[in-house]
Coordinates of C-alpha atoms in Angstrom, one line a residue:
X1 CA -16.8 -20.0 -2.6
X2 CA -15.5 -16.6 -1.2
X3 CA -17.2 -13.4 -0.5
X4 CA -16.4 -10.2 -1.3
X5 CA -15.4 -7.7 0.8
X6 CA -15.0 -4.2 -1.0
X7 CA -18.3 -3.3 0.2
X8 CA -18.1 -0.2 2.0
X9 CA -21.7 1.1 1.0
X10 CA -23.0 -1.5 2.5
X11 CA -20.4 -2.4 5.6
X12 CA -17.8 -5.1 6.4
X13 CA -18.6 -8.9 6.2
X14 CA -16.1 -11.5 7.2
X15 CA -15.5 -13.1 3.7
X16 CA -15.9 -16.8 3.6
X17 CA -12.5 -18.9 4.4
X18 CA -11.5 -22.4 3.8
X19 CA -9.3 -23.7 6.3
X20 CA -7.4 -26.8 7.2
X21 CA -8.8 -29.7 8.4
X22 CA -6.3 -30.8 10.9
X23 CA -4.0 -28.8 12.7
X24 CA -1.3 -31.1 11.1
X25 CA -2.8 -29.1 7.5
X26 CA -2.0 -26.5 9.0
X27 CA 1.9 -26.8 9.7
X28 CA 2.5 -27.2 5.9
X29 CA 0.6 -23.8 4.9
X30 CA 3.0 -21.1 3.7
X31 CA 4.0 -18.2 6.5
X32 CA 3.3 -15.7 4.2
X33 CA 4.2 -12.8 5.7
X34 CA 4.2 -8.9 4.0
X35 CA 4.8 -5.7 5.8
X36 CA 3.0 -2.5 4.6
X37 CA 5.5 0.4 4.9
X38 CA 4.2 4.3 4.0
X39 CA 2.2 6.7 4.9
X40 CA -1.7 7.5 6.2
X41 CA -3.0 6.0 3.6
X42 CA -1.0 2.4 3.8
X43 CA -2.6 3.3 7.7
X44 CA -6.4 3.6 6.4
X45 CA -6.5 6.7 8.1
X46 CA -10.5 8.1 7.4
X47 CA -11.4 4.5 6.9
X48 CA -14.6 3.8 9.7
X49 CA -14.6 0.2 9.3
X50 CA -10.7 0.5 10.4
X51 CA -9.7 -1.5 7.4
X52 CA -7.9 0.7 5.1
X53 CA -6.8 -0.7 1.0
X54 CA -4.4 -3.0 3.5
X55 CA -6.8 -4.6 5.0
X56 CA -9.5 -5.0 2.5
X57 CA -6.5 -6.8 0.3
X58 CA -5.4 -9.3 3.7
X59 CA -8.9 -9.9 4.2
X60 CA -9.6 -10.8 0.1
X61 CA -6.2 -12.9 -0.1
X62 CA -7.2 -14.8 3.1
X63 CA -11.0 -15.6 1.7
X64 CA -8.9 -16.5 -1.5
X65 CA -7.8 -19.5 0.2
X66 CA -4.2 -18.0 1.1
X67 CA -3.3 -17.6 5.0
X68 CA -1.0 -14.8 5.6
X69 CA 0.5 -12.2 8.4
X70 CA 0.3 -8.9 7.7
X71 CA 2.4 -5.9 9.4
X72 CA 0.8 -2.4 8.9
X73 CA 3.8 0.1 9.1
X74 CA 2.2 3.3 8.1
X75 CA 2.6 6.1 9.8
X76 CA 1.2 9.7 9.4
X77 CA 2.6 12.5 8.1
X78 CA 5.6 10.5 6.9
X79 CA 7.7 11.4 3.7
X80 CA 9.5 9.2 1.6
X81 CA 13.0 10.5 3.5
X82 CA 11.3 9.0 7.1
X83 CA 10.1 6.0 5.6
X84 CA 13.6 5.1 4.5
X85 CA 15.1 5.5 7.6
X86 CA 12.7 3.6 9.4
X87 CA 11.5 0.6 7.0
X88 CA 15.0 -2.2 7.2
X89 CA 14.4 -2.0 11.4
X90 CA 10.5 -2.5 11.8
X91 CA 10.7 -5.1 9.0
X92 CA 13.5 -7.0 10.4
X93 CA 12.1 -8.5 13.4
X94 CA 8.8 -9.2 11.7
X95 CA 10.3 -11.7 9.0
X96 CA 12.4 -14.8 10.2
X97 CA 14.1 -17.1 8.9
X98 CA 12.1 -19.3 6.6
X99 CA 8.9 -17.3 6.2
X100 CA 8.1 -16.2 2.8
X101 CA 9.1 -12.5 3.4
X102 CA 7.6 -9.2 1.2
X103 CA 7.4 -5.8 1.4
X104 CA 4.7 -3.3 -0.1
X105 CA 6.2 0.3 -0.2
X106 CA 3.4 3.3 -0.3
X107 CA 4.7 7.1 -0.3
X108 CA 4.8 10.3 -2.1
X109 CA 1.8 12.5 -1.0
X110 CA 3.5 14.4 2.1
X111 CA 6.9 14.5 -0.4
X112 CA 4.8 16.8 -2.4
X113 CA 3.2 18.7 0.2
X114 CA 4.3 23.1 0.4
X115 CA 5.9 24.1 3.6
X116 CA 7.2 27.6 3.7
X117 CA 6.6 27.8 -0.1
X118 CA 8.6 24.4 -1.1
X119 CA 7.6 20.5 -0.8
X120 CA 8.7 18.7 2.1
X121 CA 11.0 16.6 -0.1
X122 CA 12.4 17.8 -3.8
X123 CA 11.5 15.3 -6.2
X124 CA 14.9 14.8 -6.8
X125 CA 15.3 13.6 -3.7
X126 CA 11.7 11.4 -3.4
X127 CA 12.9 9.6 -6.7
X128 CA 16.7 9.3 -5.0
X129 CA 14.9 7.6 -1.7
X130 CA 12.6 5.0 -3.8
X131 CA 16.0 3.9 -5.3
X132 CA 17.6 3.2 -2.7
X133 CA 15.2 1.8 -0.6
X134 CA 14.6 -0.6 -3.5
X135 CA 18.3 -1.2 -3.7
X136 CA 18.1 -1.8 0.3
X137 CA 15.0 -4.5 -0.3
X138 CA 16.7 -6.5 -3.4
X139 CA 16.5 -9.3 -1.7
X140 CA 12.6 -9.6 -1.2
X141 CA 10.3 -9.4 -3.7
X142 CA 8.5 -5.7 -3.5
X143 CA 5.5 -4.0 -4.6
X144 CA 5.3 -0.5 -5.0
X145 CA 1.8 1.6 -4.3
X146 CA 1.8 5.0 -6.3
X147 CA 1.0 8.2 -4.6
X148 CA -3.0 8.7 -4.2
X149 CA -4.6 12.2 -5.1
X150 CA -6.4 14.6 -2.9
X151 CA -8.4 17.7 -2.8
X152 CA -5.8 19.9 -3.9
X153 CA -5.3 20.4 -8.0
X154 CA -1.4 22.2 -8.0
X155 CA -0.5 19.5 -5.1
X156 CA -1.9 16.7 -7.2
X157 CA 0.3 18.0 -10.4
X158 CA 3.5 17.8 -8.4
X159 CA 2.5 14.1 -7.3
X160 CA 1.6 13.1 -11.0
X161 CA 4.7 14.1 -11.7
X162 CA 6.5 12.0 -8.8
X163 CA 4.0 9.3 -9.6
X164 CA 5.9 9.5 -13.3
X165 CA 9.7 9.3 -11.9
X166 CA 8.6 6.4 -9.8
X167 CA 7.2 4.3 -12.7
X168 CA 10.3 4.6 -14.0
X169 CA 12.7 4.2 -11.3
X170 CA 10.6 0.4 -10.4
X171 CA 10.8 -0.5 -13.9
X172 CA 14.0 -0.2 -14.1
X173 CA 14.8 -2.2 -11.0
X174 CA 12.3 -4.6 -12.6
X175 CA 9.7 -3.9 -8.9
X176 CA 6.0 -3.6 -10.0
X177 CA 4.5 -0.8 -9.7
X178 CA 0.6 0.2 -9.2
X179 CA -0.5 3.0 -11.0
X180 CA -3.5 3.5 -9.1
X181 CA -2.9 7.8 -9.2
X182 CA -4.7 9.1 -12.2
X183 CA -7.5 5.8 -11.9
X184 CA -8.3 7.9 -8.9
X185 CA -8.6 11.6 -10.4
X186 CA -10.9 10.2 -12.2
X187 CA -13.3 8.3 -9.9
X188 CA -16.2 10.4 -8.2
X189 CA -16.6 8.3 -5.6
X190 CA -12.3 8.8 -4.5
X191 CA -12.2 12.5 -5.1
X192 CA -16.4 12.7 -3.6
X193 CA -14.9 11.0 -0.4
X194 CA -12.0 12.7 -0.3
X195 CA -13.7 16.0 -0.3
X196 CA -16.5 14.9 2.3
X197 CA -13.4 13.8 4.4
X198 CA -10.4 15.8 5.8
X199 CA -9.2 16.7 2.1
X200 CA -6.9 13.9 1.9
X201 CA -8.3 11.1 2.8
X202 CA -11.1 8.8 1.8
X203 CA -13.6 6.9 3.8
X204 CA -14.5 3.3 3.2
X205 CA -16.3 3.8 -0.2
X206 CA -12.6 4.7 -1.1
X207 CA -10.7 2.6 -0.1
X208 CA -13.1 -0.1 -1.8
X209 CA -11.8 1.5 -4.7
X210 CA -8.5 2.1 -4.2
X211 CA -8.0 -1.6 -3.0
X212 CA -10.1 -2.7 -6.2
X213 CA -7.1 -1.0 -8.4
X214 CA -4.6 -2.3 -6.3
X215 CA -5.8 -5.9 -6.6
X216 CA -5.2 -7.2 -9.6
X217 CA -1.6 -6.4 -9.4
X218 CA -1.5 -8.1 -6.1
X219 CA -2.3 -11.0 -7.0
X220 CA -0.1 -11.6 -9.8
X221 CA 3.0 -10.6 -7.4
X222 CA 1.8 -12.7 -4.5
X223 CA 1.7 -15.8 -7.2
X224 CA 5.4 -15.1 -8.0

């Protein structure tokens, strides 16, 4: 039996994990390996228990009975345009030959964020970077994190929107896509958090919920 671990009213417990009996067991187990590439929020940024949605899903997926190495690549601040640039050489080194290789892609928030009266990135070109970082990953199999809201209504209308153009850019390249955005706008305890936070980000009450949505989905692409 496993534990759960989206428990951040009540703190972080090492779910339960069934392991090999033999070191020999062990050689045959998968190396599942997945690199997280985004943004603060693929980082956990607010998250006390240092955990994040990334490592409340590793944790889960471990407990699960499914061994894995996971490579969290967000960084702060980052737009979609960075992320590009920067994903194909941190990913490289991190899956060899023979290891059952994935990528989960997380961006959008910063995109959308007013500088001098303009977003960071036009959506044009947000949408324009998703495709062709997917085009650049068609060999892996991909998952795809939409944008998360924050404490700001006209910012959280441009991401919507962006959330919208990258539905359809994933289905059309056949990638699965997590529509965790508006789930969120409508959960107290995201928004609540959110609030009690910096403005952007949640703490671990949120995350619990944001990995929660993010789950299901999860598991279906890590069964593929």
């Amino acid at each position: 039996m496993t534990t759960a671990i989206l428990t951040g009213t009540t703190g972080f417990r090492a779910p339960a994990v069934s392991r090999p009996s033999s070191c020999e067991d062990h050689r045959v187990w998968n190396d599942l390996r997945v690199c997280f590439i985004g943004d603060s929020f693929v980082a956990g940024v607010g998250d006390p228990l240092c955990l994040g949605w990334v490592g409340r899903l590793a944790a889960q997926t471990y407990a699960n009975g499914q061994p894995l190495t996971t490579y969290n690549l967000g960084v702060r601040m980052q737009t979609s345009t960075e992320i590009l640039g920067r994903w194909r050489t941190e990913c490289a080194p991190r899956f060899p030959v023979g290891s059952d290789a994935r990528l989960v892609v997380s961006f959008g928030v910063n995109d959308t964020t007013f500088i001098e009266g303009r977003p960071r990135v036009a959506p044009g070109q947000s949408a324009a970077n998703l495709s062709e970082l997917l085009t650049q990953a068609a060999e892996l199999p991909v998952l795809v994190v939409a944008p998360p809201p924050i404490d700001d209504a006209e910012q959280n209308v441009r991401t919507a929107a962006l959330d919208e153009h990258f539905a359809e850019i994933c289905s059309a390249a056949a990638v699965p896509y997590v529509r965790v955005h508006r789930p969120l706008r409508d959960s107290a305890v995201w928004m609540r958090e959110v609030r009690a936070g910096d403005g952007a980000h949640p703490g671990a009450a949120g995350y619990d919920e944001l990995a929660a949505l993010i789950h299901p989905d999860w598991r279906e692409w890590l069964a593929r």
